[in-house]
PDB file of C-alpha atoms in Angstrom:
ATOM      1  CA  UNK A  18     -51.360  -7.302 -65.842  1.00 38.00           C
ATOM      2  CA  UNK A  19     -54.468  -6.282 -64.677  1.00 41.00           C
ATOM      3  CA  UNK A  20     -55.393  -3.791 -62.322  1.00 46.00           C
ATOM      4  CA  UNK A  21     -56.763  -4.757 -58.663  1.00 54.00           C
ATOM      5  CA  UNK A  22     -60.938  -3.625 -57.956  1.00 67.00           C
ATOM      6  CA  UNK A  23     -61.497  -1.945 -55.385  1.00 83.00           C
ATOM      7  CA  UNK A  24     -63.802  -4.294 -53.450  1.00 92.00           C
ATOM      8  CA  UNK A  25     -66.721  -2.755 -52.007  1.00 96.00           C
ATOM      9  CA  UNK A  26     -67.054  -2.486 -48.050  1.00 96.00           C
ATOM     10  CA  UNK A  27     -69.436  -3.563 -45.308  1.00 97.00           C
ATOM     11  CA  UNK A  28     -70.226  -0.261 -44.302  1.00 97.00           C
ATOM     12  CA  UNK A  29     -72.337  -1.620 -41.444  1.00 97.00           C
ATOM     13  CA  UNK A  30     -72.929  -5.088 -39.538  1.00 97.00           C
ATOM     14  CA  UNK A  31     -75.969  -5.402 -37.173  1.00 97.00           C
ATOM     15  CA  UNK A  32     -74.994  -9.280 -36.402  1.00 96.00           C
ATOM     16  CA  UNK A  33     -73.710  -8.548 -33.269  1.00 94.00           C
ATOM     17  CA  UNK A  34     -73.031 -11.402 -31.741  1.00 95.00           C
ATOM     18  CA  UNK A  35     -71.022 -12.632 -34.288  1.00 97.00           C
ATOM     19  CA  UNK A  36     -67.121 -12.810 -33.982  1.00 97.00           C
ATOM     20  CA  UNK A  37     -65.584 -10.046 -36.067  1.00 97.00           C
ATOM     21  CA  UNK A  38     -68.045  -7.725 -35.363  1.00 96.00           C
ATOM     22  CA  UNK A  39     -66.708  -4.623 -32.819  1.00 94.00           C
ATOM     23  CA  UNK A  40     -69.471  -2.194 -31.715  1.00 93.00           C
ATOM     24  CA  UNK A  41     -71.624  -2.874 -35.737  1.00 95.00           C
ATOM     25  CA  UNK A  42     -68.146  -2.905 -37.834  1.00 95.00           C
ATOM     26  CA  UNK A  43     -67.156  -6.122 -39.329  1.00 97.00           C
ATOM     27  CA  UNK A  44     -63.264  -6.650 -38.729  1.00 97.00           C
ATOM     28  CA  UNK A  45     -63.029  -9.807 -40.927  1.00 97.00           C
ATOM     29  CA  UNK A  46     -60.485  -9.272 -43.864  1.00 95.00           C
ATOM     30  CA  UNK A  47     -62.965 -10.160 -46.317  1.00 96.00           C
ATOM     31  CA  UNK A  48     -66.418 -11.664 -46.249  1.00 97.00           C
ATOM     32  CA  UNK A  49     -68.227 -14.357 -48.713  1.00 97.00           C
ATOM     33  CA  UNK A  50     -71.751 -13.927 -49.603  1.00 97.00           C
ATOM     34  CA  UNK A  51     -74.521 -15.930 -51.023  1.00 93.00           C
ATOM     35  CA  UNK A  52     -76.436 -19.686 -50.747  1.00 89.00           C
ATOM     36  CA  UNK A  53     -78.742 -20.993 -52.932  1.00 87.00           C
ATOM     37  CA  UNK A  54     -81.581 -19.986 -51.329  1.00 91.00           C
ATOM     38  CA  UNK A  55     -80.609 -16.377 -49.741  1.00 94.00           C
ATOM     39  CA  UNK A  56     -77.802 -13.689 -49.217  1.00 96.00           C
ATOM     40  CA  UNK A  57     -76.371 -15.246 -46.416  1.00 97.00           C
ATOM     41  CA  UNK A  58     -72.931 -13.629 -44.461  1.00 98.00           C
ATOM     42  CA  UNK A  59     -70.675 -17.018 -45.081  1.00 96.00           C
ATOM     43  CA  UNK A  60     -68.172 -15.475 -42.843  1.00 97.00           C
ATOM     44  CA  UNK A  61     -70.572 -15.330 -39.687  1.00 97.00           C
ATOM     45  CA  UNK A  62     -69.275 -16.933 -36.893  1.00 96.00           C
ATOM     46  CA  UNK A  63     -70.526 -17.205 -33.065  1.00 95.00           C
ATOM     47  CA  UNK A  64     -67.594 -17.435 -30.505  1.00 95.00           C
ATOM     48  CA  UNK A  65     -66.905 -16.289 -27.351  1.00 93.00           C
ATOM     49  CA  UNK A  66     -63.725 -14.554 -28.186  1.00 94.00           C
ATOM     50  CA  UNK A  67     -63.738 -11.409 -30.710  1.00 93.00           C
ATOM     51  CA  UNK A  68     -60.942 -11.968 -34.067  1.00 94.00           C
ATOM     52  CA  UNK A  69     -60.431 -10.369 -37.094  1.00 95.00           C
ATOM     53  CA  UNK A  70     -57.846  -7.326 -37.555  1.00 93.00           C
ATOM     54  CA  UNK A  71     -58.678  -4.377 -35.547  1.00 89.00           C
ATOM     55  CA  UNK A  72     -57.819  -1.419 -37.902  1.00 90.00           C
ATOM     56  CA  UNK A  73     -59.758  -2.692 -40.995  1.00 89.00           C
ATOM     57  CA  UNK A  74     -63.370  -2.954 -41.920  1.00 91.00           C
ATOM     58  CA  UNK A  75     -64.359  -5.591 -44.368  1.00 95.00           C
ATOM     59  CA  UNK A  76     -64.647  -5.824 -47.736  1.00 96.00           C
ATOM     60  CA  UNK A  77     -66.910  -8.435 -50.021  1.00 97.00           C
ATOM     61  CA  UNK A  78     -64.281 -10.662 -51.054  1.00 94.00           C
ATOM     62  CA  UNK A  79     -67.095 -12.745 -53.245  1.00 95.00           C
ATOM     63  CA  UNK A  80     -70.520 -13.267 -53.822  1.00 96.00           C
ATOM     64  CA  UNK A  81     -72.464 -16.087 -55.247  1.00 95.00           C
ATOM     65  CA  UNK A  82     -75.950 -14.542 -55.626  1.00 96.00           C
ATOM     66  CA  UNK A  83     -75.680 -13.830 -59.361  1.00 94.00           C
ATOM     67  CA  UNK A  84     -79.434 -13.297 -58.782  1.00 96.00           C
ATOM     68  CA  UNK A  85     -78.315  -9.591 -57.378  1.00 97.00           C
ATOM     69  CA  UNK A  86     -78.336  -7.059 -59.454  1.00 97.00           C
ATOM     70  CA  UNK A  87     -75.423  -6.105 -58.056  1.00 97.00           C
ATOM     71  CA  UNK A  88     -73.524  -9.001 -59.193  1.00 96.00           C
ATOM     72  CA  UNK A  89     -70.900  -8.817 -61.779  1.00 95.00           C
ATOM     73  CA  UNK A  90     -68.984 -12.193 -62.659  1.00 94.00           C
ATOM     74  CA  UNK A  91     -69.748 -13.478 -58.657  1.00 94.00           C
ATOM     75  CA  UNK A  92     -68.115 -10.169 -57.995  1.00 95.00           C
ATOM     76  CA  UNK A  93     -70.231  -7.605 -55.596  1.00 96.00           C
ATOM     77  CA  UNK A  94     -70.474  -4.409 -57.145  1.00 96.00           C
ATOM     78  CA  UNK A  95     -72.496  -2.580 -55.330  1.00 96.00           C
ATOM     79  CA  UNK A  96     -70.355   1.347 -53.505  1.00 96.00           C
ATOM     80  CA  UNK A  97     -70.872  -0.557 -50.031  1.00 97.00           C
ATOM     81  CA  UNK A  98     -73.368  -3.763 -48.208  1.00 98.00           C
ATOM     82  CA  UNK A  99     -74.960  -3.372 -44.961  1.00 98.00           C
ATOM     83  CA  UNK A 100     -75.281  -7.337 -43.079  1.00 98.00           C
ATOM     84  CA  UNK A 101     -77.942  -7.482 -40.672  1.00 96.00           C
ATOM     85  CA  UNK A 102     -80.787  -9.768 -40.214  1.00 94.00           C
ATOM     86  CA  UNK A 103     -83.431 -11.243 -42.546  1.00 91.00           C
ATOM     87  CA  UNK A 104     -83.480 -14.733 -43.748  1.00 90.00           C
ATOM     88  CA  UNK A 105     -81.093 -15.799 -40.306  1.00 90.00           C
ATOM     89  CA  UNK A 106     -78.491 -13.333 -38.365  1.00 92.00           C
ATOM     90  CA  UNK A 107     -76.538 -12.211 -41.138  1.00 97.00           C
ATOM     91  CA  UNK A 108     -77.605 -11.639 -44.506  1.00 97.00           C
ATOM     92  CA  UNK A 109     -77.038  -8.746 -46.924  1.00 98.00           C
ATOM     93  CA  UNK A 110     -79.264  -6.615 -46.736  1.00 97.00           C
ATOM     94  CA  UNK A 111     -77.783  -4.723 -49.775  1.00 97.00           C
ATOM     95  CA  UNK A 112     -78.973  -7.554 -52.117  1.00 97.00           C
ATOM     96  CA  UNK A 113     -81.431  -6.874 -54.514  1.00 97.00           C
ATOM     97  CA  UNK A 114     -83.248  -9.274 -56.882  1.00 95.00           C
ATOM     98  CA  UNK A 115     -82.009  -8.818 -61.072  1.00 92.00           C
TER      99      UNK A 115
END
C-alpha cells in the first residue's frame, strides 16, 4: 500500500468571476492544470450560481505541464499555486518553465 501525497493547495485565486471562487479562495475539490500551449485552470468555469464545497480550499488534483519545474510524474509539486490571470482568466501563475 502506498501512502496518500499531500496535494499541494491553491493558496489564492484572482479569477473571480469564475464559479468556485468565494471572495479569491477556490472551493472546487480539486483543480486540473495544464494545455499544450499554457498553464491553464481546467476547472474554470463562468456561471451565474457559486458551487463547490464551502469549508475546503482546493487542491491540484493534476497537472499536465511536465514543462514546470514543478512537475513530478504530471503530479504538481510545488508547497502551494496561486491562479490568476496571464495567458486567459485563469492560469497558474505558480508555473515555472524546467
Amino acid at each position: 500500500m502506498t501512502a496518500a501525497m499531500e496535494m499541494p493547495r491553491v493558496q489564492e485565486c484572482a479569477a473571480s468571476s469564475c464559479a468556485y471562487n468565494h471572495t479569491n479562495d477556490c472551493h472546487a475539490f480539486a483543480i486540473t492544470i495544464g494545455s499544450t500551449d499554457h498553464a491553464h485552470c481546467h476547472t474554470f468555469v463562468e456561471l451565474p450560481v457559486r458551487g463547490g464545497l464551502d469549508r475546503l480550499i482546493a487542491q491540484v488534483g493534476a497537472c499536465s505541464r511536465a514543462d514546470c519545474r514543478h512537475n513530478a510524474e504530471l503530479e504538481c509539486r510545488a508547497p502551494a499555486i496561486t491562479v490568476g490571470p496571464d495567458n486567459d482568466l485563469a492560469d497558474c501563475m505558480t508555473y515555472q518553465s524546467r
